[in-house]
Short mmCIF file of C-alpha atoms in Angstrom, two decimals:
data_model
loop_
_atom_site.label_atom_id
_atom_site.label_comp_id
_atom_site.label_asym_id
_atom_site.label_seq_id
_atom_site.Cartn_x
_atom_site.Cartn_y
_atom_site.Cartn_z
CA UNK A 1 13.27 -6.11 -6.96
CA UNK A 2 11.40 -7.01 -9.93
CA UNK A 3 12.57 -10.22 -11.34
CA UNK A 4 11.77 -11.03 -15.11
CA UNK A 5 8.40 -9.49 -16.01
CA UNK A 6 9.13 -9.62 -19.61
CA UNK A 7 7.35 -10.78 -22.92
CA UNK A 8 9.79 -13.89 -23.14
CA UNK A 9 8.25 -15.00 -20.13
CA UNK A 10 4.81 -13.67 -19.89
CA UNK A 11 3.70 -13.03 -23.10
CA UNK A 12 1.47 -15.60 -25.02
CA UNK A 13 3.95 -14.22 -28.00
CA UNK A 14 7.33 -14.85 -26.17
CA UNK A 15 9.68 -17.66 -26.06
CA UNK A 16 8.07 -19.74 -23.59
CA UNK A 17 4.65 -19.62 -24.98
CA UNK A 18 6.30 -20.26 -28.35
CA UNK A 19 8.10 -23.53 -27.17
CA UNK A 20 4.75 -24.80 -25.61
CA UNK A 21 4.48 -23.22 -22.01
CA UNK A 22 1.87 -22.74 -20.50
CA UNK A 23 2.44 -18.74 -19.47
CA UNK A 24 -0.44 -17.80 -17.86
CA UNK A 25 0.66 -18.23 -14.26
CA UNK A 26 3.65 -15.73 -15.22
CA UNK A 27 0.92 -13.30 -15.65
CA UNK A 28 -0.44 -13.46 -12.16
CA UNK A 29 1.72 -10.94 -10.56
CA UNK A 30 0.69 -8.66 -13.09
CA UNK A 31 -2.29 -6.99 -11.71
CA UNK A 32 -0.42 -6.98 -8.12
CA UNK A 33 2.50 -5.23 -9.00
CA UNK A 34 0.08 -2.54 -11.10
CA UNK A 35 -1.32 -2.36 -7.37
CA UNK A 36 1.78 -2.34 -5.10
CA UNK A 37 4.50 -0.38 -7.37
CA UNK A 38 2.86 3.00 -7.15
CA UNK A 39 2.53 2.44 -3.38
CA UNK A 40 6.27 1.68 -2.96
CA UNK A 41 7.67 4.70 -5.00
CA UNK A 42 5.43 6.57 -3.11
CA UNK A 43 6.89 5.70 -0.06
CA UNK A 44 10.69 6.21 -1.43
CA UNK A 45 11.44 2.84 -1.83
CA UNK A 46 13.82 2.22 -4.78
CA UNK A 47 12.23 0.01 -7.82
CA UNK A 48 14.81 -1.85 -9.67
CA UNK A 49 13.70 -3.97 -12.16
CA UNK A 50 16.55 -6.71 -13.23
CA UNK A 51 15.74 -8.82 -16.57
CA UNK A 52 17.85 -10.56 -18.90
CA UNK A 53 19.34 -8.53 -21.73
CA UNK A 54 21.90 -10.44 -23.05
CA UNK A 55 24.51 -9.33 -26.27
CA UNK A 56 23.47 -9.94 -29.40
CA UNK A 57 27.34 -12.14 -29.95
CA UNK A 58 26.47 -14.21 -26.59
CA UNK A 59 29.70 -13.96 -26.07
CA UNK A 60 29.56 -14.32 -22.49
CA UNK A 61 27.02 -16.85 -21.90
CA UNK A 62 28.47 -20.45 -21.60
CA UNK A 63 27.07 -23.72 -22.66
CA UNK A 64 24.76 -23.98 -19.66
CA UNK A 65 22.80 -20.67 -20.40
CA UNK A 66 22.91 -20.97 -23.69
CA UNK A 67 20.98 -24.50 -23.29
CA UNK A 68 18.59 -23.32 -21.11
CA UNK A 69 14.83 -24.80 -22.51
CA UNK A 70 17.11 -25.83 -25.17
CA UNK A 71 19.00 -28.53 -23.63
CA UNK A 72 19.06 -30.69 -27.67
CA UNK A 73 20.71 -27.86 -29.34
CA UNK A 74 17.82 -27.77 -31.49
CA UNK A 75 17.42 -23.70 -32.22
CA UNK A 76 15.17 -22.72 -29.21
CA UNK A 77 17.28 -21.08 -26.75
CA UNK A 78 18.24 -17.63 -25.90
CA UNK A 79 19.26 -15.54 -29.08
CA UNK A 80 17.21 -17.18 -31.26
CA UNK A 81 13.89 -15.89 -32.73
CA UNK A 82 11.76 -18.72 -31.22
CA UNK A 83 8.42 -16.77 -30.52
CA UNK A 84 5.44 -15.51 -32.62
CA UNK A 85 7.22 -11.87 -32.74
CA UNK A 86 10.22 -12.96 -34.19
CA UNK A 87 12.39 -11.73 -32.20
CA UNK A 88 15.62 -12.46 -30.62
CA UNK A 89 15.39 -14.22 -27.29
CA UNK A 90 16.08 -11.95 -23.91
CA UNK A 91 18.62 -10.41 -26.30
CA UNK A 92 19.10 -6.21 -24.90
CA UNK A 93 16.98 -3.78 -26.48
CA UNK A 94 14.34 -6.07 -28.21
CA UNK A 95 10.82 -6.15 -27.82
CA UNK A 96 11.54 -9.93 -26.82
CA UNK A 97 13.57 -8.76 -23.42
CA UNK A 98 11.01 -6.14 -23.10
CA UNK A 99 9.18 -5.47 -19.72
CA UNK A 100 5.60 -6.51 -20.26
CA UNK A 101 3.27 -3.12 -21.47
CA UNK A 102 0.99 -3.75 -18.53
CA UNK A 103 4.11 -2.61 -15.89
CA UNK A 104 5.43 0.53 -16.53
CA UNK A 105 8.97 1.39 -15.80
CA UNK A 106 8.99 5.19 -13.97
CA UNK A 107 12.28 7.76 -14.66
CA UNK A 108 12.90 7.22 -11.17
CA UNK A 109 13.35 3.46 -11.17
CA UNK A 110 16.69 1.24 -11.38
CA UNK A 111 17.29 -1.09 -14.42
CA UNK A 112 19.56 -4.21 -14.25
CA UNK A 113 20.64 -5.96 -17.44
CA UNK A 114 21.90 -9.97 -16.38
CA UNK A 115 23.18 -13.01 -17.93
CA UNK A 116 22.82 -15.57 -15.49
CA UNK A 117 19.45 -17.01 -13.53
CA UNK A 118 21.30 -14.62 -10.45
CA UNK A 119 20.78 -10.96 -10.86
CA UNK A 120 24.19 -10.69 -8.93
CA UNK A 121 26.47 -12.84 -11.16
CA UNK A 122 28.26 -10.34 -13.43
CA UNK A 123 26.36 -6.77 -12.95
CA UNK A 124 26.41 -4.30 -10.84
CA UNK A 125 23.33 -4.87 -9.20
CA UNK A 126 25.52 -5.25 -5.51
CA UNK A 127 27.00 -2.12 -6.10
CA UNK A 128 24.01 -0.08 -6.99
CA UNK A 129 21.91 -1.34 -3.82
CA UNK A 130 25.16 -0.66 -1.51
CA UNK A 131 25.22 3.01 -2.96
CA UNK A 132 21.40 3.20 -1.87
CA UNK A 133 22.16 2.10 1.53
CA UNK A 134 19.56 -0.86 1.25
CA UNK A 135 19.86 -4.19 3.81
CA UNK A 136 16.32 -5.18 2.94
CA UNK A 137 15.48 -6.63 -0.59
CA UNK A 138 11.58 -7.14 -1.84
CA UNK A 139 11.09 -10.00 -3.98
CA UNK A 140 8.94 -10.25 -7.07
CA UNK A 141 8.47 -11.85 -10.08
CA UNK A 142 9.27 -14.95 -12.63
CA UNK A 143 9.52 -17.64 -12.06
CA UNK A 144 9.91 -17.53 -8.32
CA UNK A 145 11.58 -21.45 -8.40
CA UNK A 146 14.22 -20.34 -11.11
CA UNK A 147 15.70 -16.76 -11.40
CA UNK A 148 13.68 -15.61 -8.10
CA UNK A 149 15.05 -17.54 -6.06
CA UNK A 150 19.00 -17.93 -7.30
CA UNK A 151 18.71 -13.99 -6.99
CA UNK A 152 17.37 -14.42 -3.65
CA UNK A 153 19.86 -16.69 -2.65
CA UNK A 154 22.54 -14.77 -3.50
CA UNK A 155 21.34 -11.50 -1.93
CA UNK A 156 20.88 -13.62 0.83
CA UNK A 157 24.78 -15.03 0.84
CA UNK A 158 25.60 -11.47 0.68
CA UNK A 159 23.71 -10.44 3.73
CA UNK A 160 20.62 -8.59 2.44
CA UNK A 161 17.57 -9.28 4.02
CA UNK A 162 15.30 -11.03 2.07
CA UNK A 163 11.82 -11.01 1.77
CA UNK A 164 9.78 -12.78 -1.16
CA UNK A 165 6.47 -11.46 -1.59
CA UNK A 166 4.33 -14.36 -1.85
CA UNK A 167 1.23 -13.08 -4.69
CA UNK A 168 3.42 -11.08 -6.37
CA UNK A 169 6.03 -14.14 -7.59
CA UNK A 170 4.71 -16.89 -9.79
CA UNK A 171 5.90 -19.93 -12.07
CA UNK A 172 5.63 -21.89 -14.51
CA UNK A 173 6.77 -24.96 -13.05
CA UNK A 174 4.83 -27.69 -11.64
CA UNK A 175 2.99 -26.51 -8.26
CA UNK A 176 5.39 -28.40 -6.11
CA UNK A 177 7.99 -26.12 -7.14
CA UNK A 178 6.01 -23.15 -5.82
CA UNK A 179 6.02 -24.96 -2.54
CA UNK A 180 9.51 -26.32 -2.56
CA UNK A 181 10.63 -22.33 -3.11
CA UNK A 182 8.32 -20.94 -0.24
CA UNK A 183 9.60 -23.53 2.03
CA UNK A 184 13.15 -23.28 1.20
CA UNK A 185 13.07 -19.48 1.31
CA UNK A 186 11.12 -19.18 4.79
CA UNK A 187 13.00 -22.85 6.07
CA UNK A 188 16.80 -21.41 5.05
CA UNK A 189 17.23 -17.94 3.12
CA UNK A 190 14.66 -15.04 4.64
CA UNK A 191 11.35 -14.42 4.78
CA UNK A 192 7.85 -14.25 3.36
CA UNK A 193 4.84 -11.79 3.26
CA UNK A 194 1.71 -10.75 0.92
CA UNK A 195 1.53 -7.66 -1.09
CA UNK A 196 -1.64 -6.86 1.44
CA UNK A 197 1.13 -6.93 4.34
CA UNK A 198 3.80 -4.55 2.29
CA UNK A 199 0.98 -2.37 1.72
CA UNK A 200 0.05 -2.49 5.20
CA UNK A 201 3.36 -1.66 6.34
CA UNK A 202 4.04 1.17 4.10
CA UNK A 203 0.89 2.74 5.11
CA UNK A 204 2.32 2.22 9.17
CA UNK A 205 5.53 4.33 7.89
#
């Protein structure tokens, strides 16, 4: 599960960057996914990549989303062209909501569109993992405090598995919200690991 690896969030052209965030800890897992994607897919283990892609109407987002890094009202939220490209914010099918260029998506991987910071709420991301017969979900992504995590959480409430891979999540939160998440995930939700560890245990299989 690849949470949010789009220019919004990553890019130093996307919405964050263009409302003053600092975005280059949402590059980080970057240049560990390029390293532990090919691995997985090699081993048969689904890819699905979930990212906002929200209508162009926002018809379904209520006030709470549609504040988010907005909270004012003031024009910077999602929808509106608040980064250097111009282009509408996590809205589906621009470059905005795009998947950064460095991550490629393959044919054979799963895309989820979603609304909410939960990749569950409103999609059919349940239903597609049922269908593949997974129990165990593989956690990566941004930020690991915010949509990580309330994706976790749910998968978790469901009865998934979870496992967040530690170097291949990042935020751009304060560093105490990196530890707050670890704890809480290891402490209440799942489990932990490294990318070195995945790798290690797809090469056991």
């Amino acid at each position: 599960m690849v949470i949010d690896m789009q220019n919004d969030f990553c890019h130093p052209d996307g919405w964050l960057a263009g409302i003053g965030v600092d975005v280059r800890a949402a590059r980080d897992p970057i240049p560990v996914l390029q390293n532990l994607l090919p691995a997985v897919r090699d081993a048969d283990v689904p890819v699905i990549w979930v990212n906002w892609g929200n209508r162009s109407d926002r018809a379904n987002l209520p006030p709470g989303v549609l504040h988010v890094y907005d909270p004012a009202g003031a024009g910077t939220g999602i929808g509106t062209p608040s980064n250097a490209a111009a282009s509408p914010v996590l809205q589906a099918g621009s470059w905005a909501a795009a998947t950064v260029d460095e991550l490629m998506i393959s044919p054979e991987d799963f895309t989820i569109d979603k609304y909410r910071m939960s990749g569950f709420v409103d999609t059919p991301l349940d239903s597609v993992l049922r269908n593949l017969r997974v129990d165990t979900l593989l956690f990566a992504g941004v930020n690991a405090d915010q949509c990580v995590l309330a994706t976790l959480i749910d998968g978790a409430n469901l009865g998934y598995d979870v496992v967040m891979i530690e170097d291949a999540v990042a935020t751009t939160s304060p560093e105490f919200c990196m530890r707050a998440t670890t704890y809480n995930v290891r402490q209440c939700f799942g489990f932990t690991a490294t990318s070195t560890a995945v790798l290690a245990g797809l090469s056991a299989r």
